[in-house]
XYZ file of C-alpha atoms in Angstrom:
558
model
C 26.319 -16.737 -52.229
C 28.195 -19.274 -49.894
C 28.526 -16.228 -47.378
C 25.471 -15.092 -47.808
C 23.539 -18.808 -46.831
C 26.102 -18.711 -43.834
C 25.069 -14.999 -42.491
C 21.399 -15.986 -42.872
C 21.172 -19.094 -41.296
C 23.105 -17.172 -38.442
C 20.423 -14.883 -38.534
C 18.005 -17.531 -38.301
C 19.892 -19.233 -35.490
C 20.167 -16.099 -33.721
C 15.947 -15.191 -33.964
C 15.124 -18.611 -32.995
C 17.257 -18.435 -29.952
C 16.024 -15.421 -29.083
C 12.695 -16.634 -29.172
C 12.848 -19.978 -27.163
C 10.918 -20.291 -23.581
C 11.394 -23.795 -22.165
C 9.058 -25.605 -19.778
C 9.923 -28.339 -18.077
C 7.798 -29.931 -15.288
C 8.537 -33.189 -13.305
C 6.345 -35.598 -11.267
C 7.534 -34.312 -7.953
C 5.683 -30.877 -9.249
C 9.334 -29.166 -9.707
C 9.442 -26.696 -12.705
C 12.199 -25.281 -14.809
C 11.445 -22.348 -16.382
C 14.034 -20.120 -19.049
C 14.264 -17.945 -21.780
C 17.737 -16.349 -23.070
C 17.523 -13.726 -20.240
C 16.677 -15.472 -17.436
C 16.490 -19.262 -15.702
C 14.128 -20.334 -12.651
C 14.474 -23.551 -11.016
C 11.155 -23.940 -8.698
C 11.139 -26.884 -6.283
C 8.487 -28.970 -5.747
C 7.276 -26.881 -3.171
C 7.069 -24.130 -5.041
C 10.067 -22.034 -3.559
C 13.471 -21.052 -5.587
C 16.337 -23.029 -5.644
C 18.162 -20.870 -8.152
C 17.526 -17.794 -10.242
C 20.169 -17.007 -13.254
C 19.868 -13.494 -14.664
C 22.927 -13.692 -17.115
C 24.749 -16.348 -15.792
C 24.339 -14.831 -12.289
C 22.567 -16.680 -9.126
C 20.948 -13.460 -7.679
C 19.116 -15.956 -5.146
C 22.401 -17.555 -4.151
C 22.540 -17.248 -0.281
C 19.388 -16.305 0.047
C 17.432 -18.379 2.349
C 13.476 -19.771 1.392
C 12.219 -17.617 -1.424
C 9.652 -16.819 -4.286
C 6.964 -18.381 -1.426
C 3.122 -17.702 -0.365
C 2.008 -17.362 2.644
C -0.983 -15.838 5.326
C -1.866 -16.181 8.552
C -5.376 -17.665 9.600
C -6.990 -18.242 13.393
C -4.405 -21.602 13.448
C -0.869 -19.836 12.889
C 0.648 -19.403 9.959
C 0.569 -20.777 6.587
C 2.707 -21.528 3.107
C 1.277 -22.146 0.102
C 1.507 -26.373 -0.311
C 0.912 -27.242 -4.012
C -0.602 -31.094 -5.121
C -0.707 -30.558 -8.497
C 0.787 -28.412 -11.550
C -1.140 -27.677 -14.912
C 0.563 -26.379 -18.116
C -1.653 -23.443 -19.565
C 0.603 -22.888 -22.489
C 4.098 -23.684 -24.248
C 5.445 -22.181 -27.106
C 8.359 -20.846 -27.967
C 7.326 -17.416 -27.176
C 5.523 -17.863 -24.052
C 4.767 -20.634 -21.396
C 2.246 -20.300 -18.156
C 1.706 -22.906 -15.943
C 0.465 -23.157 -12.462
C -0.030 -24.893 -9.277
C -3.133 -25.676 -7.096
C -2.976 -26.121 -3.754
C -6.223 -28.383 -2.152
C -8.165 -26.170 0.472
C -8.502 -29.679 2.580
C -5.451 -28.866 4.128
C -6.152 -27.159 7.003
C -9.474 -25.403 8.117
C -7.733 -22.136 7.466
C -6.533 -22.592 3.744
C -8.062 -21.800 0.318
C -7.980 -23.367 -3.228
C -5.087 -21.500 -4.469
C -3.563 -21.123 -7.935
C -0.461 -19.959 -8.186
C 0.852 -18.738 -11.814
C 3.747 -17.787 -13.111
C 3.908 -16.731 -17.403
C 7.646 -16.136 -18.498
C 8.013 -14.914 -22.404
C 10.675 -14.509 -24.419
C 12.627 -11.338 -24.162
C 11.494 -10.698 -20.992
C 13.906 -10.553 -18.112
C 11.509 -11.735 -15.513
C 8.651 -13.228 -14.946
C 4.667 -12.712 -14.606
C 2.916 -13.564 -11.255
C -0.847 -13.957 -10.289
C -2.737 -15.893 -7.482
C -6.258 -17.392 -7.467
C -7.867 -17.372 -4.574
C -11.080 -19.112 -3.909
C -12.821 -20.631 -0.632
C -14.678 -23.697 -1.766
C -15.591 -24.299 1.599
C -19.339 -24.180 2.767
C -17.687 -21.937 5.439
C -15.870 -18.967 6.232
C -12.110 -18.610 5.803
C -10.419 -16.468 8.125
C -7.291 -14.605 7.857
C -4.874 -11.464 8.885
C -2.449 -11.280 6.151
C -1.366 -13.194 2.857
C 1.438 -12.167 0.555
C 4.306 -12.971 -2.127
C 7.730 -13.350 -0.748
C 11.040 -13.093 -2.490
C 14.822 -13.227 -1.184
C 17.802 -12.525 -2.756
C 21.799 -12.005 -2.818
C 21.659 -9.764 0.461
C 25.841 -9.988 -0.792
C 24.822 -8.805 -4.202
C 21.371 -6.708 -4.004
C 21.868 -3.769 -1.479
C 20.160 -1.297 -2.377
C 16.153 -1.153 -1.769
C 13.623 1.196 -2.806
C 10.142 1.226 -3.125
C 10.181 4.532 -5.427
C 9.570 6.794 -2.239
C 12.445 5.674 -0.082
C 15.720 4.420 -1.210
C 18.348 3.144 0.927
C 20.920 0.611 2.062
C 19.790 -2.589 3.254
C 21.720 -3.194 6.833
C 23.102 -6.260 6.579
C 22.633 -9.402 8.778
C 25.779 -8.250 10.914
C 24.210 -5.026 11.237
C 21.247 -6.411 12.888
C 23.333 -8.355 14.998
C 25.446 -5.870 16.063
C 22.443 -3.237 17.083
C 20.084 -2.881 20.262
C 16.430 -4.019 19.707
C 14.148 -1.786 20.435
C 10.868 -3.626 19.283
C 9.628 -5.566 16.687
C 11.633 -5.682 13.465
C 13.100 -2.411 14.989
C 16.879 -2.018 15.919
C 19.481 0.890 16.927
C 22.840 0.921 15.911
C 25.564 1.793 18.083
C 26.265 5.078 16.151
C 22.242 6.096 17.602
C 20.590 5.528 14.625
C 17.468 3.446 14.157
C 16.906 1.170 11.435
C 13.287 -0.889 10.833
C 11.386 -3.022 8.129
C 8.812 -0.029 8.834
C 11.492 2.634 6.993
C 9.996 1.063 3.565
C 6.757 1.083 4.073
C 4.943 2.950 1.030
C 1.304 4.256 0.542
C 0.854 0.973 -2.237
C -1.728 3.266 -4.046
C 0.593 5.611 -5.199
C 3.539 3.444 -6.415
C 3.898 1.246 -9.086
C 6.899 -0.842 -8.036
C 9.101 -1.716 -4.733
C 12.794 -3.754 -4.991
C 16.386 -4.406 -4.285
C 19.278 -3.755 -6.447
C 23.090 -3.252 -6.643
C 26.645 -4.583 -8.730
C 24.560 -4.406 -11.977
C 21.818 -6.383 -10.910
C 17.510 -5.975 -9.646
C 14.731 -7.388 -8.658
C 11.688 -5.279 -8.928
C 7.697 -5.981 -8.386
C 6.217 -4.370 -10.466
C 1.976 -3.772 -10.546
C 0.537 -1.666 -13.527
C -2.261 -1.847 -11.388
C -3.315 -1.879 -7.655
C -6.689 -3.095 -8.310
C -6.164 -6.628 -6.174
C -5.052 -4.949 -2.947
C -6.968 -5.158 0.144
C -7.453 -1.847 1.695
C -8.209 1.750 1.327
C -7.097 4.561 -1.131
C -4.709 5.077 1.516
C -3.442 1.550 2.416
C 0.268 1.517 3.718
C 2.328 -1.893 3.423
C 5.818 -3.447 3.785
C 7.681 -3.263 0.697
C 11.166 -3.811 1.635
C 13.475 -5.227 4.554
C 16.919 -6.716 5.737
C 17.928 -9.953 3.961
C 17.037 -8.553 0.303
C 13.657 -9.440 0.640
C 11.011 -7.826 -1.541
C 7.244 -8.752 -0.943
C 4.099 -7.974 -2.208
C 1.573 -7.618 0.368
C -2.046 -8.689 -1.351
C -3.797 -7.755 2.420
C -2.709 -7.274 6.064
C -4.187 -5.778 9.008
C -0.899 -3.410 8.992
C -1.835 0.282 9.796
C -5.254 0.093 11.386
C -6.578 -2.003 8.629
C -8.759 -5.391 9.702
C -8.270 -9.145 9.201
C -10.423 -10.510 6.844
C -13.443 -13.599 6.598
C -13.903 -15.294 2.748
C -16.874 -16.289 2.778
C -18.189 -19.385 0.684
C -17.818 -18.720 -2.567
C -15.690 -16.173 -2.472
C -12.422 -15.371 -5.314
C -10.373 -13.289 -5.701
C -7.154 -12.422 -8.583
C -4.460 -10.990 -6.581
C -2.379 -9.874 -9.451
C -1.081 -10.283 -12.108
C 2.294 -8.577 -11.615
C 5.896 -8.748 -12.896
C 8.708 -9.948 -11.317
C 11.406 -7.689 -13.593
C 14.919 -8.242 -13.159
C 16.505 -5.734 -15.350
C 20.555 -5.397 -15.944
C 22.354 -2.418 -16.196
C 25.995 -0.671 -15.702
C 24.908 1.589 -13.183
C 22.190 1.637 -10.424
C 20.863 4.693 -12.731
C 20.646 2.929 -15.349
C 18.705 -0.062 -13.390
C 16.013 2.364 -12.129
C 15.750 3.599 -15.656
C 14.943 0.321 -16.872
C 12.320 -0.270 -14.024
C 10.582 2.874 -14.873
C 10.736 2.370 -18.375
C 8.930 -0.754 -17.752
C 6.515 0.233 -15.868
C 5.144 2.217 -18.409
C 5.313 -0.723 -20.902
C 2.979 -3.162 -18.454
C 0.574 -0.259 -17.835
C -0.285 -0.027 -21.850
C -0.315 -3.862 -21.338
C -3.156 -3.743 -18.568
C -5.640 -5.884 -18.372
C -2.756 -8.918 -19.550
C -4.067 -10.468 -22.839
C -2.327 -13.736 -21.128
C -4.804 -14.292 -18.807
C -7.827 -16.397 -20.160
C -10.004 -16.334 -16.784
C -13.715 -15.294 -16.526
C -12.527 -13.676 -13.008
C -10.648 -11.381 -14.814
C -12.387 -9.364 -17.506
C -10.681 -7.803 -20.404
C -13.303 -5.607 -21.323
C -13.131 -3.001 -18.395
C -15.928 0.440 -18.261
C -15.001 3.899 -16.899
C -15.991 5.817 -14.766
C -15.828 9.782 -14.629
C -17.693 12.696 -13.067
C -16.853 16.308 -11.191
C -17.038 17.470 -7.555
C -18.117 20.708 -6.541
C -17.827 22.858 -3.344
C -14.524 21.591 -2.331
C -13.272 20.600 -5.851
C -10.050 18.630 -4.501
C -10.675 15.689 -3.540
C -9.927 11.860 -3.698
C -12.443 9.330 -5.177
C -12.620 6.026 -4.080
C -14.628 2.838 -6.191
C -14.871 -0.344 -4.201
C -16.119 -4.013 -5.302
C -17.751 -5.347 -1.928
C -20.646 -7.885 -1.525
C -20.822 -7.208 2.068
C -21.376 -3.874 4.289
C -17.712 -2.905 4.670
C -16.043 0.318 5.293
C -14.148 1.647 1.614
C -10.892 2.426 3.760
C -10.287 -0.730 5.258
C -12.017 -2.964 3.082
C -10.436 -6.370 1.693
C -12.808 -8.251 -0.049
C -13.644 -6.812 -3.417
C -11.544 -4.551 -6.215
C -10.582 -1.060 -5.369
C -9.311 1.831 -7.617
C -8.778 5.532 -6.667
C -7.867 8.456 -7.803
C -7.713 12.323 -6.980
C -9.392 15.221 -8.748
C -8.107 17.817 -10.870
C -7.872 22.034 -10.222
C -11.634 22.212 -11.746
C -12.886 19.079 -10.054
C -12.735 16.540 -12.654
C -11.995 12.803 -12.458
C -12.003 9.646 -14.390
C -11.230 6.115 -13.780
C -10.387 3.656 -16.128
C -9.949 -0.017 -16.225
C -12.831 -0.784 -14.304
C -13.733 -4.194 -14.003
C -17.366 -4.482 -14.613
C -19.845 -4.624 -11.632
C -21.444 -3.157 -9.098
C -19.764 -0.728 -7.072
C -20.293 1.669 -4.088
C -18.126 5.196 -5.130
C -17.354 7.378 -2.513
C -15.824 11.220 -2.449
C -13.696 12.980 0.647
C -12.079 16.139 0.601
C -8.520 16.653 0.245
C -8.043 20.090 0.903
C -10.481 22.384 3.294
C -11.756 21.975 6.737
C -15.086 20.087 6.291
C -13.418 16.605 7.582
C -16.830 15.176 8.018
C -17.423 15.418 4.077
C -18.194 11.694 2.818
C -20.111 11.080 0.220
C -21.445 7.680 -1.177
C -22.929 6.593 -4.490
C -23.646 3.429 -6.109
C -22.991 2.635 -9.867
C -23.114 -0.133 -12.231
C -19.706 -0.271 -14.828
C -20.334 -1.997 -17.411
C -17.606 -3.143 -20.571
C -16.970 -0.428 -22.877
C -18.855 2.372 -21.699
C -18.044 5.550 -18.932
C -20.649 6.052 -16.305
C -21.074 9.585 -14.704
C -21.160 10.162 -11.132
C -21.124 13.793 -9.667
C -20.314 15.148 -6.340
C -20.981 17.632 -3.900
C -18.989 18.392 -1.021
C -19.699 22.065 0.745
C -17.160 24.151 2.247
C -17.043 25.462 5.758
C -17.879 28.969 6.750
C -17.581 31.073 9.511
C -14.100 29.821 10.837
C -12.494 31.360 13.924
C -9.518 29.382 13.265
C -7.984 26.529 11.697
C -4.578 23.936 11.701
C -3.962 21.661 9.374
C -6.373 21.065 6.039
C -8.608 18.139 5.959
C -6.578 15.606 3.727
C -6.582 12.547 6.230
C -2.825 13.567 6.633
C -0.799 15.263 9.026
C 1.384 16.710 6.096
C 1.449 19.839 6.749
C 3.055 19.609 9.772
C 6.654 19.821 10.712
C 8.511 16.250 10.446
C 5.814 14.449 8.603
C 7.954 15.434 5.202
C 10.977 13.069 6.803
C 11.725 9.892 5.911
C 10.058 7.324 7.560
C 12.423 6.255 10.981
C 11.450 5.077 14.412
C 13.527 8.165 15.780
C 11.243 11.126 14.802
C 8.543 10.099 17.703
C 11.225 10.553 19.816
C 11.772 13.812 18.477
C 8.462 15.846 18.958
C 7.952 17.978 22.392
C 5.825 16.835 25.194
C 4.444 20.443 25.987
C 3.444 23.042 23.294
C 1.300 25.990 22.856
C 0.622 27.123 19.592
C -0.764 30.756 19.338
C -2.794 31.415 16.199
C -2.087 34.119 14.091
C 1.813 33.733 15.809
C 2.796 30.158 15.558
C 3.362 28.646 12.037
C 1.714 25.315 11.769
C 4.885 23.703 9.652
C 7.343 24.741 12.390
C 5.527 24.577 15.555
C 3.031 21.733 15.361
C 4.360 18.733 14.886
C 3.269 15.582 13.047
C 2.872 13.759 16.320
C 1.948 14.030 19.883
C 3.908 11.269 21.197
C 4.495 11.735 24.736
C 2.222 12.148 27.354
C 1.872 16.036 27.841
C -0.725 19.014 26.801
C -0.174 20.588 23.685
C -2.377 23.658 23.823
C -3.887 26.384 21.141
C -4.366 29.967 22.037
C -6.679 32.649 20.362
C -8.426 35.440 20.311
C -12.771 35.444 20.659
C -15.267 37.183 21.591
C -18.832 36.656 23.249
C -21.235 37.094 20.279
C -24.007 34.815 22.037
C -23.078 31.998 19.267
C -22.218 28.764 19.801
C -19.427 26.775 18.504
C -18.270 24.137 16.329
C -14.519 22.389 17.325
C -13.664 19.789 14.520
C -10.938 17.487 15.412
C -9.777 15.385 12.824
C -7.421 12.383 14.028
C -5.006 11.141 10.974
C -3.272 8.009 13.073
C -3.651 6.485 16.506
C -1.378 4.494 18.588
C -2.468 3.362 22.016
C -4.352 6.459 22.850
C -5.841 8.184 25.256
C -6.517 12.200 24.538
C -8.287 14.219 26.398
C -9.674 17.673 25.195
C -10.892 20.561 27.499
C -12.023 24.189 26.643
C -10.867 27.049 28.363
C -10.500 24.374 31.551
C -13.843 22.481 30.948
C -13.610 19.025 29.664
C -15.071 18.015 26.363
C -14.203 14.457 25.976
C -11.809 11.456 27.142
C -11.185 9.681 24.002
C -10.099 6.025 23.957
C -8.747 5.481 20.291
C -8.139 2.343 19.068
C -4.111 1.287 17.954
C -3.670 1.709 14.260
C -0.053 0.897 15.230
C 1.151 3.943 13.078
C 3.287 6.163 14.699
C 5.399 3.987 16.420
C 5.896 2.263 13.857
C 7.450 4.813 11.839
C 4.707 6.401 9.832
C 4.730 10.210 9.353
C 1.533 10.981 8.255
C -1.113 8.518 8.538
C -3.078 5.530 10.220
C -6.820 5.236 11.066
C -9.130 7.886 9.916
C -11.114 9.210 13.315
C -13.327 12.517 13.290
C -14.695 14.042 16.337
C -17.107 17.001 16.390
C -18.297 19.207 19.358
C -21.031 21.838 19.943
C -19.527 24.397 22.054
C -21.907 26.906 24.288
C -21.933 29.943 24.015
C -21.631 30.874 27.813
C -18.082 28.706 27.157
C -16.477 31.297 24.807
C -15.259 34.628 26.624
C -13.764 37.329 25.565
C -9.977 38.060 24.675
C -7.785 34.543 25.153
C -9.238 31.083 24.379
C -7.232 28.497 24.871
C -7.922 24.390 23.889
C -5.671 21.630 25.758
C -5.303 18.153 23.798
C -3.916 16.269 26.874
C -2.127 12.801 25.597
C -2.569 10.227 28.442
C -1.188 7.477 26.513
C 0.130 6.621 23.817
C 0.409 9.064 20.783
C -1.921 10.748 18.220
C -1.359 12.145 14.634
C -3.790 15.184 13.890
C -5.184 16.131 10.506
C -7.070 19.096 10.631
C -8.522 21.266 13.628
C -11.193 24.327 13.039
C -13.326 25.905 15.313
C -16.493 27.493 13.670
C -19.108 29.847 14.625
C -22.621 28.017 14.286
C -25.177 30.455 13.163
C-alpha cells in the first residue's frame, strides 16, 4: 500500500510538472516565459536575452533577436513596447502581450505583439496586431518578425524548398562582394540571402537547425501575407537568422499606405523548436507538426473579433482551360490581387477536371479572380466578386477559352519561366551569368528545355525562326514577360520593329530568382503584308538589363 501511495503521488508529481506554464512579468515590461520544454527570457524591449530548449541556450551568441521591425518614409523602425497585458495564466497555457503607442513617430502603428506558450509545446505561438489609429495614412515598405540564433550550433537552413549550409560569419568575410547581401567565395562560388528565398504560398515553414537542435516558423496558414498567389520572400540567411516576412516590396511587389482605420492580424504562427538525434529526425518533427497546427487553424486561443473562428468556403469549376490558379483577396481599396497588401489572401490551383475549393475563409467581401496555368491565352483574367459568409460554401464558376489557330508556341502561360532550361536550379546569383547572349531557336528543331533559357541576361538578340506562309491573315504575337530587371527589350519582325519596351525592375533575376518576378503581357497585331513566305524570324533584342519570358505564341487572326 506504502508503495503504492509513493508511485502515485510520483505520478501526480510527474502530471503536474508536466503541465506547469509560468508567467512572470516585471515593471520594466520584461517577461519570463517556461514550460518543461522550453524557457524565454524577453527583455523589456521585447528582444531575447536567452532561449533554453533542454537546458541549451540556442540564442547564445546570437546578436538582437525575436524583434519587429518595418521601414516607413523616416528610416527604419523596431517595435518599442509601453505596456504589457496578461491575457491568460494557467497552468496549461499563458498569453500575454505588448502594445506599442502609435505616437511614436509619424510612421508607426498601434501594435500588439503576442506570444501564447502551452504546456507540452516546445515553442511558442506568435501573432501581431496591427492597427493605424491615426486620422492619417501610415506608410511603409516592409515589416517583419526577426529571430537569431546559435550560428555555432544551428547550421543548417531550409525553407522546405532549399536546404543548405549557412556560411558562416568568416565565410562572409573571407569572400568578394558582389552586391547587396551577395558574396563570392574564393573557390568561385556565390553565396546570397536571395538562395532562400521561397514562393511563401506554397510552404508551410522556413528554419535553421543542426547538433540536435531547430528553430522552425511555422504558418498553417498564409492568409496574413501581403502579396500575390505568387509572392516570393526571404526566409533564411547568414547569422542563423530566420524571419517571417508579413509584407515587403521584394520581387516587384509595392510599399504599402494604412489608411485610418485600418488592422490587420499578421499571424498567428509557431515558433517550434523541436529536438531530435538526427537532422532527419528534426525535419520529421517539423513536418509532423505542421500537420498538427493546420487541424488547429483558426487557433481557439485567440479571442479577437479581427479574427473570426467561424470561416465560409468557397468552391466552383473552370472551364476552357481547366488548370488554373484561383486567387480570393480581402481589399477595401482598388488594388491589383498580385501585389496587393492590405486585406487577406488565399489561393489555390485547380484540379485535372477543373475543380477548386477554398476553405477557411474569413468572412467578407471579396474580389476572386482566375488565370491560366497551363495554355497560351496569357491574357486570360477573370474577376468575380463574392460575399463568404460563416458556415456556408459559395459557388463561383469560371471560364477561361483556349487559343486557336497557333503557328507556334514557347513556353505555356503559367506566369513562370519553368519550362525552360536552368529555371529547375537552385536559386544562386551565378546562373545569370550562365545564359548566352546570342541565340536562335528554330521551331520544330530547337527544344525549349535545352535551348531557351530561363533568362536573357545580357545584352544580345535572342531570335526565333519558322516556317509561314502568306495566307492574307493577319497575326497575333503574345509575349508574356514572367520577371523584369532593369529592362529594355526590343522586338522586331522579320527586321521591322514592333516595340521598345521599358519594363519596370522587379529586381528578380539578379537577384537570384529562376522563374519569376512581375507579371507583364504584351500583345501585337501583325499585318498581313509582314508575314512572307518560307523563314520568319522574331528578334527580342535586350538593351539592358535582363528579362524572364513565360510564354510566346504567334496566332493566325481569322
Amino acid at each position: 500500500m506504502a508503495l503504492f501511495s509513493f508511485l502515485l503521488i510520483t505520478f501526480l508529481f510527474v502530471s503536474f510538472n508536466h503541465a506547469k506554464v509560468t508567467l512572470k512579468t516585471s515593471s520594466d515590461l520584461a517577461v519570463e516565459i517556461s514550460n518543461d520544454l522550453v524557457k524565454f527570457n524577453f527583455k523589456s524591449d521585447s528582444t531575447i536575452s536567452s532561449l533554453h530548449v533542454n537546458e541549451e541556450d540556442i540564442v547564445h551568441g546570437a546578436s538582437r533577436s525575436f524583434y519587429l521591425d518595418w521601414t516607413g518614409s523616416d528610416g527604419e523602425f523596431r517595435f518599442s513596447p509601453s505596456t504589457v497585458e496578461i491575457v491568460e495564466q494557467t497552468d496549461t497555457r499563458a498569453h500575454f502581450y505588448w502594445t506599442q503607442d502609435s505616437s511614436r513617430s509619424n510612421d508607426a502603428l498601434n501594435i500588439e505583439l503576442h506570444y501564447i506558450l502551452e504546456d507540452g509545446l516546445s515553442g511558442i505561438y506568435c501573432y501581431a496586431k496591427y492597427f493605424n489609429d491615426k486620422s492619417s495614412n501610415v506608410s511603409f515598405g516592409e515589416t517583419r518578425m526577426v529571430y537569431r540564433f546559435n550560428p555555432n550550433l544551428l547550421v543548417i537552413g531550409t525553407n522546405q524548398v532549399h536546404t543548405g549550409i549557412i556560411p558562416t560569419s568568416t565565410d562572409i568575410n573571407e569572400s568578394k562582394k558582389v552586391q547587396d547581401a551577395t558574396y563570392e567565395f574564393p573557390n568561385g562560388t556565390y553565396y546570397t540571402k536571395y538562395d532562400f528565398v521561397v514562393y511563401i504560398r506554397e510552404t508551410q515553414y522556413q528554419g535553421v537547425y543542426g547538433q540536435g537542435y531547430g528553430a522552425f516558423i511555422i504558418s498553417p496558414s498564409r492568409e496574413y501575407h501581403g502579396g500575390g498567389p505568387m509572392k516570393q520572400d526571404l526566409t533564411v540567411h547568414d547569422y542563423a537568422l530566420v524571419t517571417n516576412y508579413f509584407l515587403s516590396g521584394h520581387f516587384g511587389a509595392s510599399s504599402f499606405i494604412a489608411p485610418p482605420g485600418w488592422i490587420h492580424f499578421y499571424g498567428p504562427f509557431l515558433l517550434h523548436l523541436p529536438t531530435g538525434k538526427s537532422d532527419n529526425e528534426i525535419i520529421a518533427s517539423v513536418e509532423n507538426q505542421v500537420k498538427a497546427e493546420q487541424e488547429k487553424w483558426p487557433y481557439k486561443f485567440v479571442s479577437d473579433d479581427e479574427y473570426p473562428l467561424e470561416r465560409g468556403s468557397v468552391k466552383g469549376t473552370v472551364t476552357g482551360q481547366k488548370s488554373a490558379t484561383i486567387t480570393l483577396f480581402q481589399s477595401t481599396i482598388n488594388e491589383v490581387f498580385d501585389i496587393q497588401q492590405m486585406g487577406y489572401l488565399y489561393t489555390t490551383n485547380t484540379d485535372a477536371s477543373g475543380n477548386y475549393i477554398i476553405d477557411k475563409v474569413r468572412p467578407g467581401s471579396y474580389k476572386i479572380y482566375a488565370y491560366p496555368i497551363a495554355g497560351l491565352a496569357s491574357e486570360n483574367l477573370v474577376e468575380n466578386v463574392v460575399q463568404v459568409t460563416a458556415n456556408s460554401v459559395q459557388t463561383v464558376d469560371f471560364n477561361l477559352p483556349e487559343l486557336e489557330n497557333i503557328v507556334w508556341s514557347l513556353g505555356q502561360a503559367n506566369r513562370r519561366a519553368n519550362e525552360f532550361r536552368l529555371a529547375d536550379q537552385p536559386r544562386n546569383y551565378k546562373w545569370q551569368l550562365d545564359v548566352p547572349t546570342e541565340l536562335n531557336f528554330t521551331i520544330g528543331k530547337s527544344d525549349p528545355k535545352v535551348d531557351w533559357y530561363y533568362s536573357q541576361s545580357h545584352a544580345g538578340t535572342w531570335s526565333i525562326h519558322y516556317t509561314d506562309k502568306q495566307d492574307g491573315k493577319s497575326r497575333i504575337l503574345r509575349i508574356a514577360i514572367a520577371g523584369a530587371s532593369k529592362s529594355v527589350l526590343a522586338v522586331t519582325l522579320n527586321g521591322k520593329a514592333l516595340d521598345e519596351l521599358s519594363l519596370d525592375n522587379d529586381a528578380s533575376i539578379y537577384r537570384s530568382a529562376m522563374q519569376s518576378g512581375k507579371f507583364h503581357f504584351k500583345m501585337y497585331s501583325i499585318e498581313s503584308s509582314l508575314v512572307v513566305n518560307g523563314e520568319n524570324y522574331i528578334d527580342l533584342t535586350v538593351k539592358s538589363g535582363a528579362v524572364m519570358y513565360d510564354a510566346l505564341s504567334l496566332q493566325i487572326h481569322d
